[in-house]
Coordinates of C-alpha atoms and ligand atoms in Angstrom, one line a residue:
M2 CA 136.2 338.4 301.4
A3 CA 136.3 335.9 298.5
R4 CA 134.8 333.7 300.6
F5 CA 131.4 335.4 300.7
R6 CA 131.6 336.2 297.1
S7 CA 131.6 332.2 296.3
L8 CA 128.8 330.5 294.7
R9 CA 128.0 328.7 298.0
W10 CA 127.5 331.7 300.1
R11 CA 125.5 333.4 297.7
L12 CA 123.0 330.2 297.3
T13 CA 123.0 330.3 301.1
C14 CA 122.1 334.1 301.4
L15 CA 119.5 333.8 298.4
Y16 CA 118.1 330.8 300.4
L17 CA 118.2 332.4 303.4
G18 CA 116.7 335.8 302.4
L19 CA 113.9 333.9 300.7
L20 CA 113.0 332.0 303.6
A21 CA 112.8 334.8 305.7
V22 CA 110.4 336.8 303.5
L23 CA 108.2 333.6 303.3
L24 CA 108.3 333.1 307.0
L25 CA 107.3 336.9 307.5
A26 CA 104.7 337.0 304.9
G27 CA 102.9 333.6 306.2
G28 CA 103.6 334.6 309.7
I29 CA 101.4 338.1 308.9
A30 CA 99.0 336.0 307.3
Q31 CA 98.3 333.6 309.8
Y32 CA 98.3 336.2 312.6
F33 CA 95.5 338.0 310.7
A34 CA 93.3 335.2 310.0
A35 CA 93.6 333.9 313.6
R36 CA 92.6 337.5 314.6
E37 CA 89.8 337.8 312.4
V38 CA 88.5 333.7 313.5
L39 CA 89.0 334.7 317.1
F40 CA 86.9 338.1 316.6
R41 CA 84.3 336.4 314.6
S42 CA 83.6 333.5 317.1
N43 CA 83.2 335.9 320.1
A44 CA 81.0 338.0 317.8
D45 CA 79.2 334.8 317.4
V46 CA 78.8 334.0 321.0
L47 CA 77.5 337.6 321.8
V48 CA 74.8 337.2 319.1
S49 CA 73.6 333.6 320.4
E50 CA 73.7 335.1 324.0
Y51 CA 71.6 338.1 322.8
N52 CA 69.1 335.6 320.8
A53 CA 68.7 333.5 324.0
V54 CA 67.9 336.6 326.3
F55 CA 65.6 338.0 323.6
T56 CA 63.7 335.1 323.3
A57 CA 63.5 334.3 327.0
F58 CA 62.3 338.1 327.8
K59 CA 59.6 337.6 325.6
R60 CA 58.3 334.2 326.7
Q61 CA 58.3 335.8 330.3
N62 CA 56.2 338.6 329.3
A63 CA 54.1 336.7 326.9
S64 CA 50.9 337.6 328.9
R65 CA 51.4 341.2 328.6
P66 CA 50.3 343.2 325.5
A67 CA 52.6 343.7 322.7
T68 CA 52.6 347.4 323.2
V69 CA 53.9 346.9 326.9
V70 CA 56.3 344.5 325.9
R71 CA 57.7 346.5 323.3
A72 CA 58.1 349.5 325.5
L73 CA 59.9 347.0 328.2
I74 CA 62.5 346.0 325.5
L75 CA 63.1 349.4 324.8
S76 CA 63.8 350.2 328.3
Q77 CA 66.4 349.8 331.1
T78 CA 64.8 346.9 332.1
F79 CA 65.9 344.6 328.7
S80 CA 69.3 346.1 329.0
D81 CA 69.9 345.2 332.2
E82 CA 68.9 341.3 331.2
L83 CA 71.3 341.4 328.5
R84 CA 74.4 342.3 330.3
S85 CA 76.4 339.4 332.1
R86 CA 79.8 339.5 333.8
R87 CA 81.8 340.6 331.0
T88 CA 79.1 341.7 328.5
S89 CA 78.2 345.2 328.8
A90 CA 74.6 346.0 327.2
A91 CA 72.7 349.1 325.5
I92 CA 69.5 350.0 323.6
L93 CA 69.9 352.7 321.2
G94 CA 67.5 354.1 318.7
P95 CA 67.7 353.5 314.9
N96 CA 69.2 356.9 314.8
G97 CA 72.1 355.8 317.5
G98 CA 70.5 357.7 320.1
L99 CA 71.1 356.1 323.8
I100 CA 67.9 354.6 325.1
A101 CA 69.5 352.6 328.0
S102 CA 72.6 351.2 329.1
T103 CA 74.3 348.8 331.3
P104 CA 78.0 347.9 332.1
A105 CA 79.2 344.2 332.8
T106 CA 79.1 343.2 336.0
L107 CA 82.9 343.3 336.0
A108 CA 83.3 346.2 333.9
T109 CA 86.0 348.6 335.9
S110 CA 84.4 351.8 333.8
P111 CA 80.9 352.6 334.0
D112 CA 81.2 353.6 330.6
V113 CA 79.6 351.5 328.0
P114 CA 81.5 351.5 324.4
T115 CA 79.9 353.5 321.8
L116 CA 80.0 353.5 317.8
T117 CA 79.8 356.4 315.4
I118 CA 76.3 357.8 314.9
Q119 CA 77.0 356.6 311.3
D120 CA 77.6 352.8 312.1
Y121 CA 74.4 352.9 314.3
R122 CA 72.4 354.5 311.3
T123 CA 73.7 351.8 308.3
A124 CA 73.3 348.9 311.1
A125 CA 69.4 349.9 311.3
L126 CA 68.8 350.4 307.8
S127 CA 70.4 347.4 306.4
R128 CA 72.1 344.6 308.3
P129 CA 74.8 345.2 310.8
K130 CA 78.5 343.9 310.2
A131 CA 79.6 340.6 312.0
Y132 CA 81.2 342.9 314.8
Y133 CA 82.7 346.4 315.0
M134 CA 85.6 347.7 317.1
A135 CA 85.4 350.5 319.6
T136 CA 88.0 352.2 321.3
A137 CA 87.4 353.8 324.7
A138 CA 88.3 357.3 326.1
D139 CA 91.1 355.0 328.4
G140 CA 92.5 353.5 325.3
S141 CA 90.7 350.0 326.0
T142 CA 89.3 348.5 323.2
S143 CA 85.8 346.5 323.1
L144 CA 84.0 344.1 320.6
V145 CA 81.1 345.4 319.6
V146 CA 78.0 343.4 317.9
L147 CA 74.4 345.0 317.0
N148 CA 71.3 343.3 316.9
V149 CA 68.4 344.9 315.1
I150 CA 64.9 344.8 317.2
R151 CA 61.9 345.1 314.6
N152 CA 58.3 345.8 314.9
G153 CA 57.3 343.9 311.7
T154 CA 60.0 344.8 309.2
K155 CA 60.6 348.2 310.6
A156 CA 63.8 348.5 313.0
I157 CA 62.8 350.4 316.1
A158 CA 66.1 350.1 318.2
L159 CA 69.7 348.4 318.1
A160 CA 70.4 346.3 321.1
Q161 CA 74.4 346.6 321.7
L162 CA 76.3 343.8 323.2
S163 CA 80.3 344.3 323.8
I164 CA 83.0 342.5 325.7
P165 CA 86.4 344.0 326.2
T166 CA 89.1 342.6 323.8
D167 CA 91.9 342.0 326.7
D168 CA 91.3 338.3 326.5
I169 CA 91.6 338.2 322.6
D170 CA 94.6 340.4 322.7
R171 CA 96.4 338.3 325.0
T172 CA 96.0 335.1 323.1
L173 CA 96.9 337.1 319.9
S174 CA 99.8 338.4 321.5
L175 CA 101.0 334.9 322.7
D176 CA 100.0 333.7 318.9
R177 CA 102.7 336.4 317.9
Q178 CA 105.0 335.4 320.0
V179 CA 105.0 331.7 318.8
A180 CA 105.3 332.5 315.4
V181 CA 108.2 334.9 315.8
I182 CA 110.1 332.5 317.9
G183 CA 109.3 329.5 315.7
S184 CA 110.3 331.6 312.6
L185 CA 113.5 332.4 314.3
S186 CA 114.3 328.8 315.1
V187 CA 113.9 327.9 311.3
L188 CA 115.7 330.5 310.5
L189 CA 118.5 329.9 312.7
L190 CA 118.5 326.0 311.6
A191 CA 118.3 326.7 307.8
L192 CA 121.5 329.3 308.7
L193 CA 123.5 326.4 310.4
L194 CA 122.4 324.0 307.5
S195 CA 121.9 325.4 304.6
P196 CA 125.7 326.1 304.0
L197 CA 126.1 322.5 304.6
I198 CA 123.7 321.5 302.2
V199 CA 124.3 323.9 299.6
G200 CA 128.2 322.9 299.9
R201 CA 127.3 319.3 299.5
A202 CA 125.4 320.0 296.3
L203 CA 128.3 321.8 294.9
R204 CA 131.0 319.5 296.0
P205 CA 130.8 318.2 292.4
L206 CA 131.6 321.7 291.1
K207 CA 134.7 322.0 293.1
Q208 CA 136.0 318.6 292.1
M209 CA 135.5 319.8 288.5
S210 CA 137.5 322.9 288.6
D211 CA 140.3 320.8 290.8
T212 CA 140.1 318.0 288.0
A213 CA 140.1 320.6 285.2
G214 CA 143.3 322.3 286.8
K215 CA 145.0 318.5 286.9
L216 CA 144.0 318.2 283.1
A217 CA 145.4 321.7 282.2
A218 CA 148.6 320.6 284.1
G219 CA 149.0 317.5 281.4
D220 CA 147.3 314.5 283.6
Y221 CA 144.7 313.4 280.9
K222 CA 143.4 310.7 282.9
Q223 CA 141.4 312.5 285.6
R224 CA 138.0 312.0 285.6
V225 CA 135.3 313.4 288.3
A226 CA 133.4 311.3 290.2
V227 CA 129.7 311.4 288.6
P228 CA 126.8 312.1 291.2
R229 CA 124.1 309.3 291.4
S230 CA 121.6 312.2 291.1
S231 CA 120.6 312.8 287.5
D232 CA 120.3 316.5 288.3
E233 CA 122.1 319.6 286.2
I234 CA 125.4 318.9 288.2
G235 CA 125.2 315.3 287.3
T236 CA 124.8 316.0 283.7
L237 CA 127.7 318.3 283.8
A238 CA 129.9 315.6 285.4
V239 CA 129.1 313.4 282.8
A240 CA 129.7 316.3 280.2
F241 CA 132.8 317.0 281.7
N242 CA 134.2 313.4 281.7
Q243 CA 133.4 312.9 278.4
M244 CA 135.1 316.4 277.2
A245 CA 138.2 315.0 279.5
A246 CA 137.9 311.4 277.8
G247 CA 137.9 313.1 274.0
I248 CA 141.0 315.6 274.9
D249 CA 142.6 312.3 276.4
Q250 CA 141.9 310.6 273.2
A251 CA 143.0 313.5 271.2
F252 CA 146.3 313.8 272.9
E253 CA 146.7 309.7 272.5
V254 CA 146.1 310.3 268.9
R255 CA 148.7 312.8 268.7
R256 CA 151.2 311.0 270.7
Q257 CA 150.5 308.1 268.7
S258 CA 151.1 310.1 265.6
E259 CA 153.8 311.3 266.7
E260 CA 155.5 308.2 267.5
Q261 CA 154.8 306.7 264.2
M262 CA 156.3 310.1 262.7
R263 CA 159.6 309.4 264.5
H264 CA 159.7 305.7 263.6
F265 CA 158.8 306.7 260.1
V266 CA 161.8 309.1 260.3
A267 CA 163.9 306.6 262.0
D268 CA 163.3 304.1 259.2
A269 CA 163.5 306.6 256.2
S270 CA 167.0 307.7 257.8
H271 CA 168.2 304.3 258.1
E272 CA 167.0 302.9 254.6
L273 CA 168.8 306.2 253.0
R274 CA 172.0 305.6 255.3
T275 CA 172.6 302.0 253.6
P276 CA 173.2 303.2 250.1
L277 CA 174.8 306.3 251.1
T278 CA 177.2 304.2 253.2
S279 CA 177.8 301.8 250.2
I280 CA 178.4 304.7 247.6
A281 CA 181.0 306.3 250.5
G282 CA 182.5 302.9 250.8
Y283 CA 183.4 302.8 247.0
I284 CA 184.5 306.3 246.8
D285 CA 186.8 305.8 249.7
V286 CA 188.6 302.8 248.0
L287 CA 188.9 304.6 244.7
G288 CA 189.9 307.4 246.5
R289 CA 192.9 305.3 248.3
R290 CA 194.3 303.5 245.0
E291 CA 196.7 305.8 243.3
V292 CA 195.6 303.9 240.0
V293 CA 192.4 302.4 239.3
D294 CA 192.1 299.5 236.6
P295 CA 189.5 300.4 234.1
Q296 CA 187.6 297.1 235.0
T297 CA 187.5 298.0 238.9
L298 CA 186.6 301.5 238.4
Q299 CA 183.5 300.2 236.0
A300 CA 182.5 298.0 238.5
S301 CA 182.7 300.3 241.3
L302 CA 180.6 303.2 239.2
A303 CA 178.0 300.5 238.1
A304 CA 177.5 299.6 242.0
M305 CA 177.2 303.3 242.7
Q306 CA 174.9 303.8 239.9
Q307 CA 172.8 301.2 241.3
E308 CA 172.9 302.3 244.7
S309 CA 171.9 305.7 243.8
A310 CA 169.2 304.2 241.6
R311 CA 167.9 302.5 244.6
M312 CA 168.2 305.4 246.6
T313 CA 166.0 307.6 244.0
R314 CA 163.3 304.8 244.1
L315 CA 163.2 305.1 247.8
V316 CA 162.9 308.9 247.9
N317 CA 160.3 308.6 245.0
D318 CA 158.4 306.0 247.4
L319 CA 158.5 308.1 250.1
L320 CA 156.9 311.2 248.5
T321 CA 154.3 308.9 247.1
L322 CA 153.6 308.0 250.3
T323 CA 153.5 311.2 252.1
R324 CA 151.3 312.6 249.2
F325 CA 148.5 310.4 249.8
E326 CA 148.7 309.8 253.5
S327 CA 148.4 313.8 253.7
G328 CA 144.8 313.4 253.2
R329 CA 144.7 315.6 249.9
A330 CA 142.0 314.1 247.5
P331 CA 143.4 312.7 244.5
S332 CA 142.3 314.3 241.4
R333 CA 139.6 311.5 239.9
Q334 CA 138.2 310.6 236.5
P335 CA 135.8 307.6 235.5
V336 CA 138.2 304.4 235.0
V337 CA 136.8 301.4 233.5
L338 CA 138.6 298.6 235.4
D339 CA 138.4 296.1 232.9
R340 CA 140.3 298.1 230.3
F341 CA 142.4 299.9 232.5
V342 CA 143.9 296.8 234.4
G343 CA 144.2 294.9 231.3
E344 CA 146.2 297.7 229.7
A345 CA 148.4 298.4 232.8
L346 CA 149.2 294.2 232.7
D347 CA 150.0 294.5 228.9
E348 CA 152.7 297.1 229.8
L349 CA 154.2 295.6 232.6
S350 CA 154.4 292.2 230.4
L351 CA 154.6 289.7 233.2
R352 CA 154.7 286.7 231.0
D353 CA 158.2 288.0 230.0
K354 CA 159.2 288.4 233.4
G355 CA 158.6 284.6 234.2
A356 CA 155.1 284.9 235.6
V357 CA 152.2 282.7 234.4
E358 CA 149.7 285.2 234.3
S359 CA 145.7 284.6 233.7
R360 CA 143.0 287.4 233.6
D361 CA 139.3 287.4 234.5
L362 CA 138.2 290.6 234.1
Q363 CA 134.3 291.4 234.4
P364 CA 133.6 294.5 231.8
G365 CA 131.9 297.8 232.6
V366 CA 133.0 298.0 236.4
T367 CA 133.6 301.8 236.8
V368 CA 135.4 303.6 239.4
R369 CA 136.3 307.3 239.8
A370 CA 140.1 307.4 240.5
D371 CA 143.4 308.7 239.5
P372 CA 144.4 306.7 237.0
E373 CA 148.5 307.0 237.7
A374 CA 148.0 306.3 241.2
L375 CA 145.5 303.1 240.5
K376 CA 148.1 302.0 238.3
Q377 CA 150.7 302.4 240.7
V378 CA 148.6 299.8 243.0
V379 CA 148.3 297.4 240.1
T380 CA 152.2 297.4 239.5
N381 CA 153.1 297.2 243.1
L382 CA 151.1 294.2 243.5
A383 CA 152.8 292.6 240.3
Q384 CA 156.0 293.3 241.6
N385 CA 155.6 291.9 244.5
A386 CA 154.6 288.6 243.3
L387 CA 157.4 288.6 240.4
K388 CA 159.7 289.0 243.6
Y389 CA 158.1 286.6 246.4
A390 CA 156.1 284.2 244.1
P391 CA 158.8 283.8 241.0
G392 CA 157.6 281.7 238.4
A393 CA 154.1 281.3 240.0
E394 CA 150.8 281.8 238.3
Q395 CA 149.1 285.6 238.7
H396 CA 145.9 285.5 238.4
W397 CA 144.1 289.0 238.1
S398 CA 140.4 289.7 238.3
V399 CA 138.3 292.6 238.1
F400 CA 134.5 292.3 239.6
Q401 CA 131.6 293.8 241.3
A402 CA 130.7 292.7 244.6
D403 CA 128.4 294.3 247.5
G404 CA 128.2 297.4 245.5
R405 CA 131.8 297.9 245.4
A406 CA 134.4 297.4 242.9
A407 CA 137.5 295.1 243.2
I408 CA 140.8 294.3 241.9
R409 CA 141.9 291.0 243.1
L410 CA 145.5 289.6 242.3
Q411 CA 146.1 285.6 243.7
D412 CA 149.3 283.9 242.9
T413 CA 150.1 280.4 243.8
G414 CA 153.7 281.3 245.3
P415 CA 154.8 280.6 248.8
G416 CA 152.3 282.3 250.5
I417 CA 152.7 284.9 253.5
S418 CA 153.5 283.5 256.8
R419 CA 151.0 283.9 259.9
Q420 CA 153.4 286.6 261.9
D421 CA 154.0 288.8 258.9
L422 CA 150.2 288.7 257.4
P423 CA 149.3 291.3 259.9
H424 CA 152.2 293.7 259.5
I425 CA 152.3 293.6 255.7
F426 CA 150.7 296.9 254.8
E427 CA 152.8 298.9 257.7
R428 CA 155.4 301.2 256.4
F429 CA 159.1 299.6 255.9
Y430 CA 157.7 296.4 257.1
R431 CA 159.5 293.3 255.3
G432 CA 158.4 289.8 255.7
E433 CA 160.9 287.2 257.3
K434 CA 161.9 286.1 253.9
A435 CA 162.1 289.2 252.1
R436 CA 164.7 290.8 254.7
D437 CA 167.3 289.6 252.3
R438 CA 168.3 292.6 250.3
S439 CA 168.8 290.8 246.8
T440 CA 165.0 290.1 246.8
G441 CA 163.2 292.6 249.2
G442 CA 162.3 296.2 248.6
S443 CA 162.2 298.6 250.9
G444 CA 158.9 297.7 252.6
L445 CA 156.9 300.5 251.3
G446 CA 155.2 298.8 248.4
L447 CA 152.3 297.7 250.2
A448 CA 152.0 301.0 252.4
I449 CA 152.0 302.9 249.1
A450 CA 149.3 300.6 247.8
K451 CA 147.4 300.9 250.8
S452 CA 147.3 305.0 251.0
I453 CA 146.3 305.2 247.6
V454 CA 143.2 302.9 247.8
E455 CA 142.3 304.5 251.0
A456 CA 142.8 308.3 249.5
H457 CA 139.9 306.9 247.2
Q458 CA 137.7 305.8 249.9
G459 CA 138.5 302.1 249.7
T460 CA 140.1 299.3 251.3
I461 CA 142.8 296.7 250.8
E462 CA 143.5 293.2 252.3
A463 CA 145.4 290.5 252.0
S464 CA 145.0 286.4 252.6
S465 CA 147.1 283.7 252.5
E466 CA 147.6 280.5 253.8
P467 CA 151.2 279.7 254.0
G468 CA 152.4 277.4 250.6
Q469 CA 149.0 277.9 248.9
G470 CA 149.7 281.6 247.6
A471 CA 148.8 284.9 248.3
T472 CA 145.7 287.1 247.6
F473 CA 145.2 290.6 247.4
T474 CA 142.0 292.5 247.0
A475 CA 141.3 296.4 246.5
W476 CA 138.0 297.3 247.0
L477 CA 136.8 300.7 245.8
P478 CA 133.5 302.7 245.6
L479 CA 131.8 302.4 242.3
A480 CA 131.3 305.5 240.0
A481 CA 128.1 306.9 240.7
Ligands
ADP11 P1 158.7 295.0 249.8 O1 159.4 296.6 249.9 O2 159.5 294.4 251.0 O3 158.1 294.5 248.7 P2 155.9 295.3 250.2 O4 155.4 296.6 251.2 O5 155.9 295.5 249.0 O6 157.6 295.5 250.6 O7 155.6 293.7 251.2 C1 155.9 293.9 252.5 C2 156.2 292.4 252.6 O8 154.9 291.7 252.5 C3 157.1 291.7 251.9 O9 158.3 292.1 252.5 C4 156.9 290.4 251.5 O10 157.2 289.6 253.0 C5 155.4 290.2 251.8 N1 154.6 290.2 250.6 C6 154.3 291.0 249.7 N2 153.5 290.5 248.7 C7 153.7 289.0 248.7 C8 153.6 287.8 247.9 N3 152.9 288.3 246.8 N4 153.9 286.5 248.3 C9 154.6 286.7 249.8 N5 154.5 287.6 250.4 C10 154.1 288.9 249.6

């Protein structure tokens, strides 16, 4: 039962129903048109016959006086002239009164068909119709034509010619049979073919529902074959595939972000475990000793304090990173970069820490930023240069280019290796040389700088040729 409720069957039934109605309407129209043509052409033949006989009759009696000819026309003589093998003739007065009648030679009945008095009178007064139909007492029908006989303009009589319609009826009956058999054959063919055609047209829909099922079950790589035709189903298939690609992409992004989150948690745990293990080690050592000399205690406490400070820094870095990566917009205010970077560098007193610092700060370049966050970017870049390019020159510049503001640091340190360069902004990534804990940090400094700059709709980039120093540029949108 469900099968017959399917779209395929409903479309097939609709299609067949429509076809049946059209065939029926077409058949009926064609039948009546053919009937009219047959009747009219037979009526035309009768009129031509009449005209020929009338002209010949007048020519035969041309030598006689007009009154005699008129009397002959209104007599049995003319009626007899008019009849033929299948044609019956009659002469009637203009009021429909019968003057003379002659059945056809082959007529089975001696009765000549008659019309109503009204028909005869109307025909005499105006023009007769192209043809009339008369039904005899025995039920047989005849096709009748009337010709008006005039004296000048006055109608003096009607000449009636009629033939039985059995020949025409046979032709029409054959026509009906051909139409019925033809229509039934067309319907049968449509009944056989349309489920196949409709099924074929709807196949992509079935495929789409199967594919949707597989997508729902988690197979996001599933797609449907797009039919070559650019019809509604083709458009739907394209839209379906776009949707499937969108779902696939969304899940891929989710999978990647889950993967990143797992890495992040693993890396963070690993980083926190190191100082914790170290502190636990000191506590263990101290706990095992019955007597601890003051120097050892001092040294252990100092080491534990260092590890705890390291842990605090790490936790603070993680908090900063999550705050800026969460996508929450920082609270911004106009910041004039030359003044701001100058003050930040003064506070860092890089010269005291062994760097050769120089500045080229273009005045008036203004951005809208969270000053605390922006200061952290400057600090992280400066501290990296102190760590990885100790004693080298740090050249700081602020400028405006391509409609953006830039803060740039160029150092003359050892630079960054080609393997490290693409990864230095990743969380917990430490360059080859920085893996030694005495110099290296936790690998979060540049990731934090990146997250802050990006939270301000900016970008940060690094370039370096090994042995020739490193350049870091933070690009920020200019304040409107
Ligand atoms: P870290 O905590 O290791 O400093 P960062 O994210 O700040 O982490 O830096 C990532 C890596 O980039 C560092 O380990 C280092 O290898 C490299 N790096 C950063 N700044 C410089 C620099 N000025 N010169 C050379 N290498 C640098």
